[in-house]
Every structure is written in C-alpha cells, then in structure tokens.
Coordinates of C-alpha atoms and ligand atoms in Angstrom, one line a residue:
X1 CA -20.4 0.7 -3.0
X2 CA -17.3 -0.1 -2.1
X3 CA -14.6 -1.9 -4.6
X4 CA -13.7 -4.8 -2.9
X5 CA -15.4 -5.8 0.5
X6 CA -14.3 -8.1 3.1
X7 CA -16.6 -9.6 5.1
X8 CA -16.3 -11.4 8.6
X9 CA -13.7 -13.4 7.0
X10 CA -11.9 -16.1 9.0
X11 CA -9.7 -19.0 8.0
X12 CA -8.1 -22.1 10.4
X13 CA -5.9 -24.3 9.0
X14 CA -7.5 -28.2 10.7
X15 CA -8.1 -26.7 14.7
X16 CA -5.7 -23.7 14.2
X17 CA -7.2 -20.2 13.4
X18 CA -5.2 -18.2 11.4
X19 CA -7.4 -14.8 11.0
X20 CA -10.4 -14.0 12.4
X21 CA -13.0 -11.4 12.0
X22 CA -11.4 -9.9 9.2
X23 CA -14.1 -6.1 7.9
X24 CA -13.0 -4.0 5.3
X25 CA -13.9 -2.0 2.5
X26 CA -11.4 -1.1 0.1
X27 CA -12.1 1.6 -2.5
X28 CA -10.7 1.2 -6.1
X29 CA -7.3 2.8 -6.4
X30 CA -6.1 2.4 -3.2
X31 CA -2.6 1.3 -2.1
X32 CA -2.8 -1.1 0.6
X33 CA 0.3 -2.0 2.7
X34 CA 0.2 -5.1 5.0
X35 CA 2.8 -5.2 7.6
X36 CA 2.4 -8.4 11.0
X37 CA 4.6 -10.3 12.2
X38 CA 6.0 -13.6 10.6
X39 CA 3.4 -16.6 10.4
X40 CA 0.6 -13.6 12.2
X41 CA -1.2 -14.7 8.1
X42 CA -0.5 -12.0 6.0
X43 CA 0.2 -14.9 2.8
X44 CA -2.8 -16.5 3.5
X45 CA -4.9 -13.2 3.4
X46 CA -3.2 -12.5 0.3
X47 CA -4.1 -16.3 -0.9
X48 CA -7.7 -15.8 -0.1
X49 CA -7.7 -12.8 -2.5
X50 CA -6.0 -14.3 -5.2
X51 CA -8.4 -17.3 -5.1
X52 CA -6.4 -19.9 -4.4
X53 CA -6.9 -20.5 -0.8
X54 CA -10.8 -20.5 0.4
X55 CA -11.7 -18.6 3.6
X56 CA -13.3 -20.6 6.6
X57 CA -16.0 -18.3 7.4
X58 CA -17.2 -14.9 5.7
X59 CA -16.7 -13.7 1.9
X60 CA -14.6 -11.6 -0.2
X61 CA -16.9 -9.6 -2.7
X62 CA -15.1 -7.8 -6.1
X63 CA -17.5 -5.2 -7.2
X64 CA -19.8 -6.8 -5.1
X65 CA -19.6 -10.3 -6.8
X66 CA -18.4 -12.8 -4.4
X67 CA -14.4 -14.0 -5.6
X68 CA -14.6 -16.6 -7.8
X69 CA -13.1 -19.9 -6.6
X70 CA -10.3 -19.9 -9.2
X71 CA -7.8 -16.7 -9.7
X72 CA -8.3 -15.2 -12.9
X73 CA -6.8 -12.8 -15.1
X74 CA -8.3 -9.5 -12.8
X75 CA -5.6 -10.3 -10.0
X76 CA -1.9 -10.9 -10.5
X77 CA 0.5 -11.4 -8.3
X78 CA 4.0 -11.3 -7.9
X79 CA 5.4 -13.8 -4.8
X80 CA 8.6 -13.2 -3.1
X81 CA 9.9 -16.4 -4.6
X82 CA 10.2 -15.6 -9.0
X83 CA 7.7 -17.6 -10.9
X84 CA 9.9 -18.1 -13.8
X85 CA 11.0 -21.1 -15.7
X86 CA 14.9 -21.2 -15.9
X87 CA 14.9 -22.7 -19.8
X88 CA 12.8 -20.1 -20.9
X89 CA 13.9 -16.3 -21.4
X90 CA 12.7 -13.2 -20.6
X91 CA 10.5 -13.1 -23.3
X92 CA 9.1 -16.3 -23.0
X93 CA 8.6 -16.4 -19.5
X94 CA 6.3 -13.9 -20.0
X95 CA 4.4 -15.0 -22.9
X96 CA 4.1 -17.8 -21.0
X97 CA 2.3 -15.9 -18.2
X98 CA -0.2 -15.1 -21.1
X99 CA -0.7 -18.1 -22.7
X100 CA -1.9 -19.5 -19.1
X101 CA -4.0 -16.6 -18.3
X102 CA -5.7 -16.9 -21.7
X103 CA -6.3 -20.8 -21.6
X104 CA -5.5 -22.6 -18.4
X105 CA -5.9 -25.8 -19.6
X106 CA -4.3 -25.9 -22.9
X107 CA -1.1 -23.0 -22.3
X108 CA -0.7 -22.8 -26.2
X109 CA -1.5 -19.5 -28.4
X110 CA -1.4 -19.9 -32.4
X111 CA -1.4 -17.9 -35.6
X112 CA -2.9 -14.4 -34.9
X113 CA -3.3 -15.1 -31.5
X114 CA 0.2 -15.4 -30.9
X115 CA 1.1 -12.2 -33.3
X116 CA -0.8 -10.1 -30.7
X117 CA 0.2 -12.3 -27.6
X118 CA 4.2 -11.4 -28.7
X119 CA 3.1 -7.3 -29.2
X120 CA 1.8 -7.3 -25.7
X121 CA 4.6 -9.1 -24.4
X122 CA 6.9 -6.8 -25.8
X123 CA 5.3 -3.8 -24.9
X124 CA 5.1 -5.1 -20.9
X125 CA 8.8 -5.8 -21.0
X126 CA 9.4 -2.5 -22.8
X127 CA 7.1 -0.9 -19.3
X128 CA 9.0 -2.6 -16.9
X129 CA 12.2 -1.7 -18.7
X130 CA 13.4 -4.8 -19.8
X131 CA 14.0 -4.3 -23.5
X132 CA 17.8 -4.8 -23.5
X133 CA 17.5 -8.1 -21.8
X134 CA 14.3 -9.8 -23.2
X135 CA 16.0 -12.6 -24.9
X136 CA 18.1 -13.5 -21.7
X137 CA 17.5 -16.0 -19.3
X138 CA 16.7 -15.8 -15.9
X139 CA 20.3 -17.1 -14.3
X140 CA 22.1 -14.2 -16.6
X141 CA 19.5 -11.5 -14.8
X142 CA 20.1 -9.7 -11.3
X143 CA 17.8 -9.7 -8.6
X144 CA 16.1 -6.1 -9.6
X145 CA 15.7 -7.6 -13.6
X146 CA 14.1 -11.3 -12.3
X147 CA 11.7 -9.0 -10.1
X148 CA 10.9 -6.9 -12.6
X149 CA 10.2 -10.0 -14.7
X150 CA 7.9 -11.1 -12.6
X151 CA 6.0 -8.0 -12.2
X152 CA 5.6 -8.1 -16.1
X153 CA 4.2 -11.7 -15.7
X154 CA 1.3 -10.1 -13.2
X155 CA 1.0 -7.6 -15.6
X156 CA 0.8 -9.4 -18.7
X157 CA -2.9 -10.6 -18.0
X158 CA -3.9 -6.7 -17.2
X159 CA -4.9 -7.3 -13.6
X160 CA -7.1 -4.7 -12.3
X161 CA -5.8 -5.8 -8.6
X162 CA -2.0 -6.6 -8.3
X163 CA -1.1 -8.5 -5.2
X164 CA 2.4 -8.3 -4.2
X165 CA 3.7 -10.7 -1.0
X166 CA 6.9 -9.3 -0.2
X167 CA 8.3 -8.6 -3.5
X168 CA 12.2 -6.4 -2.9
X169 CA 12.6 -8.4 0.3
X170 CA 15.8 -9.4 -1.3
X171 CA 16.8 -6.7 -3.3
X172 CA 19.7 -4.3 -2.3
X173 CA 18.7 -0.7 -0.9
X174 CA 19.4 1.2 -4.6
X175 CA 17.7 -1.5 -6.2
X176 CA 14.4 -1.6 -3.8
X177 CA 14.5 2.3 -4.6
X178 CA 14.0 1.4 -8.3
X179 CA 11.7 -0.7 -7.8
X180 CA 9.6 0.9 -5.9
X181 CA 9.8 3.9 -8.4
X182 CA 8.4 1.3 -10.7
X183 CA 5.5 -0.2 -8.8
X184 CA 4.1 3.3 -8.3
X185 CA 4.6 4.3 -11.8
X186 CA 2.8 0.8 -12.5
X187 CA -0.2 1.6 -9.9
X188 CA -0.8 5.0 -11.2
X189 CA -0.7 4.9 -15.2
X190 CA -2.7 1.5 -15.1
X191 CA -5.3 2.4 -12.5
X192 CA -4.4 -0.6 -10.2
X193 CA -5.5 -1.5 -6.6
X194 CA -2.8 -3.1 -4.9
X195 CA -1.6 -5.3 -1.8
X196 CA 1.5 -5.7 -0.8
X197 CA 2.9 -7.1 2.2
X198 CA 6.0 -6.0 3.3
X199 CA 8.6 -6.7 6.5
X200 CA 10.1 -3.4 6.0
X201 CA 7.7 -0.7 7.9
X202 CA 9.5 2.2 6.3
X203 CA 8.5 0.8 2.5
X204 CA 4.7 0.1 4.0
X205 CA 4.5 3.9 5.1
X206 CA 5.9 5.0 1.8
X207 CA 4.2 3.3 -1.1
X208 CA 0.9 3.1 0.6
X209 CA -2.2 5.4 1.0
X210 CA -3.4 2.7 3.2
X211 CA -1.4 0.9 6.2
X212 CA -3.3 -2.5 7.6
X213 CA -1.2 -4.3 10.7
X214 CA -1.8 -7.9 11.7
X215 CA -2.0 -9.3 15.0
X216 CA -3.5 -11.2 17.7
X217 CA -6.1 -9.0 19.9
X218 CA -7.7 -12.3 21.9
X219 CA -4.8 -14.4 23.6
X220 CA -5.6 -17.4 25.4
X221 CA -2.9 -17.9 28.8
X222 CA -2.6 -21.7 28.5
X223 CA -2.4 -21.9 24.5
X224 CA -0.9 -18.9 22.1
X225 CA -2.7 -20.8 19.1
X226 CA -6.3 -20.5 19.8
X227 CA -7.1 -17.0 18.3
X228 CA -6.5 -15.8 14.9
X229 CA -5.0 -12.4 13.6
X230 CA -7.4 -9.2 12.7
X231 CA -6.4 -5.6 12.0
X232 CA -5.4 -3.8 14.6
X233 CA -4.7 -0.7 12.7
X234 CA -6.0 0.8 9.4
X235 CA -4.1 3.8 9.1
X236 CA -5.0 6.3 6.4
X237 CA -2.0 7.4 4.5
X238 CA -3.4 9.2 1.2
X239 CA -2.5 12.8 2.3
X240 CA 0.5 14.5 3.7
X241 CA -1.8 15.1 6.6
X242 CA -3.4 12.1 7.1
X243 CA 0.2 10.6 7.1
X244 CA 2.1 12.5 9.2
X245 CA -0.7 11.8 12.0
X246 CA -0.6 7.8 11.4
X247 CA 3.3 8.1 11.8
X248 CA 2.7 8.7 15.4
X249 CA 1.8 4.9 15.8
X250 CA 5.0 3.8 13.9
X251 CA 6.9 3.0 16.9
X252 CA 4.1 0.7 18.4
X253 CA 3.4 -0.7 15.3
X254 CA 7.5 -1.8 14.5
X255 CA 7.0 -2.9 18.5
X256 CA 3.9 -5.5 17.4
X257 CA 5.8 -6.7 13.9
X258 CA 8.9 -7.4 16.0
X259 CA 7.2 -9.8 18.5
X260 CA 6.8 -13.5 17.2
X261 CA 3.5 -14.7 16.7
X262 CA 3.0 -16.8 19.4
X263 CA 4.2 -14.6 22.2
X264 CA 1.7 -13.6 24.8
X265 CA 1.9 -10.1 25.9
X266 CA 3.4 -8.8 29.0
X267 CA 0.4 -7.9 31.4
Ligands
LIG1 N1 -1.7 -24.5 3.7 C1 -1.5 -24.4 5.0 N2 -1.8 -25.4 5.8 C2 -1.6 -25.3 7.2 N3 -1.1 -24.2 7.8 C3 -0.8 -23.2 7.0 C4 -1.0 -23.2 5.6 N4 -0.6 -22.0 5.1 C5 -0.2 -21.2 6.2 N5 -0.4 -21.9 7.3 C6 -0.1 -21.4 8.7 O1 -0.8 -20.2 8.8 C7 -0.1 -19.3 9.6 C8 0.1 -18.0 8.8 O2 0.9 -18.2 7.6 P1 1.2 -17.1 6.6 O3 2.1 -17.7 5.6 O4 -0.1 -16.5 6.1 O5 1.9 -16.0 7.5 P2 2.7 -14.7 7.0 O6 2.1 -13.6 7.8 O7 2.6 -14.5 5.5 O8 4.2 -15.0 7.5 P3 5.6 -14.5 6.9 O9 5.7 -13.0 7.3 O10 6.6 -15.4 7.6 O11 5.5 -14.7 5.4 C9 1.3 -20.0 9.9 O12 1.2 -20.5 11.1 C10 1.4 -21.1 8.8 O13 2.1 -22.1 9.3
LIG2 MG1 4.1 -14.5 4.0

C-alpha cells in the first residue's frame, strides 16, 4: 500500500483543463520536487492536496482514505506569499496557526489549553531557530526569519505531509542555503513527506529523492488550451546512483520549464 495515491486525477477550471490524467503512488518519506513551467498547474496540484481546491475527475487517497474536503491539521503548508498577520509577532503568529488548527471556527485557546499551546509554540520557534526574535514582528524580520516563520506555522499543527509552493523563491543565494539546510533537517527528524514546487531546477535535484516535471504531452494545432498538464518525468533521486542517471535529463527538462505554457512545440 502505498502512502498517498493519486488517481486518474484531472481538474478544468469552467472549459479549461488544467491537469489531466494525473497516476502516482507516493511512499511515506519521500521528498517530492515539482518543477513545470509557469501557469503548466503545479499550485493547483498542490491545492488539490491540501484540500482546498477539489479535483474534476479521479481521487487523492491518504493512507488509502480518500482526502477529506477540508485541509486539516495532517498537511501544512507554507506558500510563497507569508501567511502572517503584520500586528501580531513572531510568537503570536504562530500560536495563531494553532489556535486555527485546533478550532477552526472559534480560533481562541484558554487556561491549560493555552499553557501547552505557548510550550509548543516555543519549542517550534526554538526548531526553526527563531528564539532571539520571537517577540518581533514580521516588518522588523528579514526575508530568511518571515520564511522561517512560516514554516513554523506548517509545523505548529505537526503535519505529517508539509506542502511547500515555492518557498526561497525570494530569498538571497546564502539565505536559500540555510534554508534549505533547514527543510531537510525538518523532513528527516519529523518523518515528513513533502512537496515542494520549485522554479529553480538545481534546488529540485538537490532536496528531493523524487523529481516530478509538468507539461503538456497532447497539444491541439488550432488551440494551446485544450489539454491539461501530466507528468512527463518521475525521476528517482534517492541514491547517489539513481541520481546521477536522472541528471542526464536535466538539460531537457530546464528546456520544457523554460517554454511558456501555451507554446506549441516545434514539429
Ligand atoms: N481558481 C482558479 N480559477 C480559474 N483558473 C485558475 C484557478 N487557479 C488556477 N487557474 C489557472 O490554472 C492554470 C494553472 O495555474 P497554477 O497556479 O496551478 O500554475 P503554476 O504551475 O503554479 O504556475 P506558477 O509557476 O506561475 O506558479 C493557470 O492557467 C491558472 O490561470
Ligand atoms: Mg504556482
């Protein structure tokens, strides 16, 4: 049995298919990196996962239970815009996170409840290594310390599957490196299975043990929106070996992200 399985998934937005025929079996653990081109519907893959957007056709099981309709405290996610309130600080942003995971509907935690909600917090922002800024807010932060505040908001809720849409796009090279430093510290000591999509082939090929590419295979001549994205290539990176064969593609595969979405190919 496979951890998460995706089956014949497709999605359209009104008349316009986004991804089609979407098969995959994803074993716990695993690192998956999602690279396509911009609009190809990397997001919206993402979305489906999370819960918040419902596919058109086909299912996503979790431990072979279909997803439930709503997300819920097993995935978090981190977006490449910050989730974070600009009058609360560090600390409350992520208690915060908490209080919604642990009652959607009422985002209020009292007494004992809130002795134990402020341990966690504190221990999350002690993980991400936030400690000397906790009671800061987010404009006195740098890019690197608001990401890593929103990591600790995913975290908070101790997702099992940590979905990350282009999370250091805007972080400076020696910052990225940090970060990614942390997200595989995260993945590893907390058992985690992750997505994250990525622009940046290089980061894809490093932090995953699994690469997925979006694109078009079907393209109709008279109209470049009639077909939907699938994966073209699922490329096992979990060993040195397996790696350094899937590196071969690297150059086709930068090729396919490069190419807007709409284009029709060259035959
Ligand atoms: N809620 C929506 N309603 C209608 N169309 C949508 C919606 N969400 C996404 N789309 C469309 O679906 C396509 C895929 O969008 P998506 O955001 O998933 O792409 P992406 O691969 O994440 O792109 P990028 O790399 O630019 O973030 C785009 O054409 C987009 O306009
Ligand atoms: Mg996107």
């Amino acid at each position: 049995m496979s951890y998460i399985q995706v089956n014949n998934l497709w999605k359209e937005f009104g008349q316009t298919p986004v991804l089609e025929r979407i098969n995959a079996d994803i074993e716990q653990g695993a690192f998956v990196t999602l690279v396509g081109t911009s609009g190809c519907g990397k997001s919206t893959f993402l979305n489906m996962l999370l819960g918040i957007t419902q596919p058109s056709r086909g299912e996503i099981t979790l431990e072979d239970q279909p997803l439930k309709a709503e997300p819920d405290g097993e995935r978090g996610i981190v977006f490449q815009r910050y989730s974070v309130f600009p009058h609360l600080n560090v600390r409350q942003n992520i208690l915060i996170a908490l209080e919604f995971s642990a009652s959607p509907f009422l985002a209020r935690l009292f007494g004992q409840a809130k002795n134990e909600a402020l341990r966690k917090v504190d221990e999350i922002i002690e993980r991400v290594g936030l400690s000397h800024a906790a009671t800061r807010y987010p404009h006195e932060l740098s890019g690197g310390m608001r990401q890593r505040l929103a990591i600790a908001q995913a975290l908070i809720a101790r997702p099992k599957v940590l979905l990350l849409d282009e999370p250091f796009g805007a972080l400076d090279p020696g910052i990225r490196k940090d970060m990614h430093q942390l997200v595989k510290e995260l993945w590893q000591q907390e058992k985690l299975t992750v997505f994250m999509v990525t622009h940046d082939l290089q980061e894809a090929f490093l932090l995953g043990t699994r690469l997925w590419v979006f694109d078009k295979v079907r393209h109709d001549p008279d109209d470049a929106s009639v077909y939907g994205s699938r994966i073209t290539y699922d490329l096992d990176l979990s060993t040195p070996q397996s790696a350094a064969n899937a590196d071969e593609f690297s150059g086709e595969i930068e090729q396919t992200i490069a190419q807007p979405v709409n284009t029709l190919p060259s035959s």
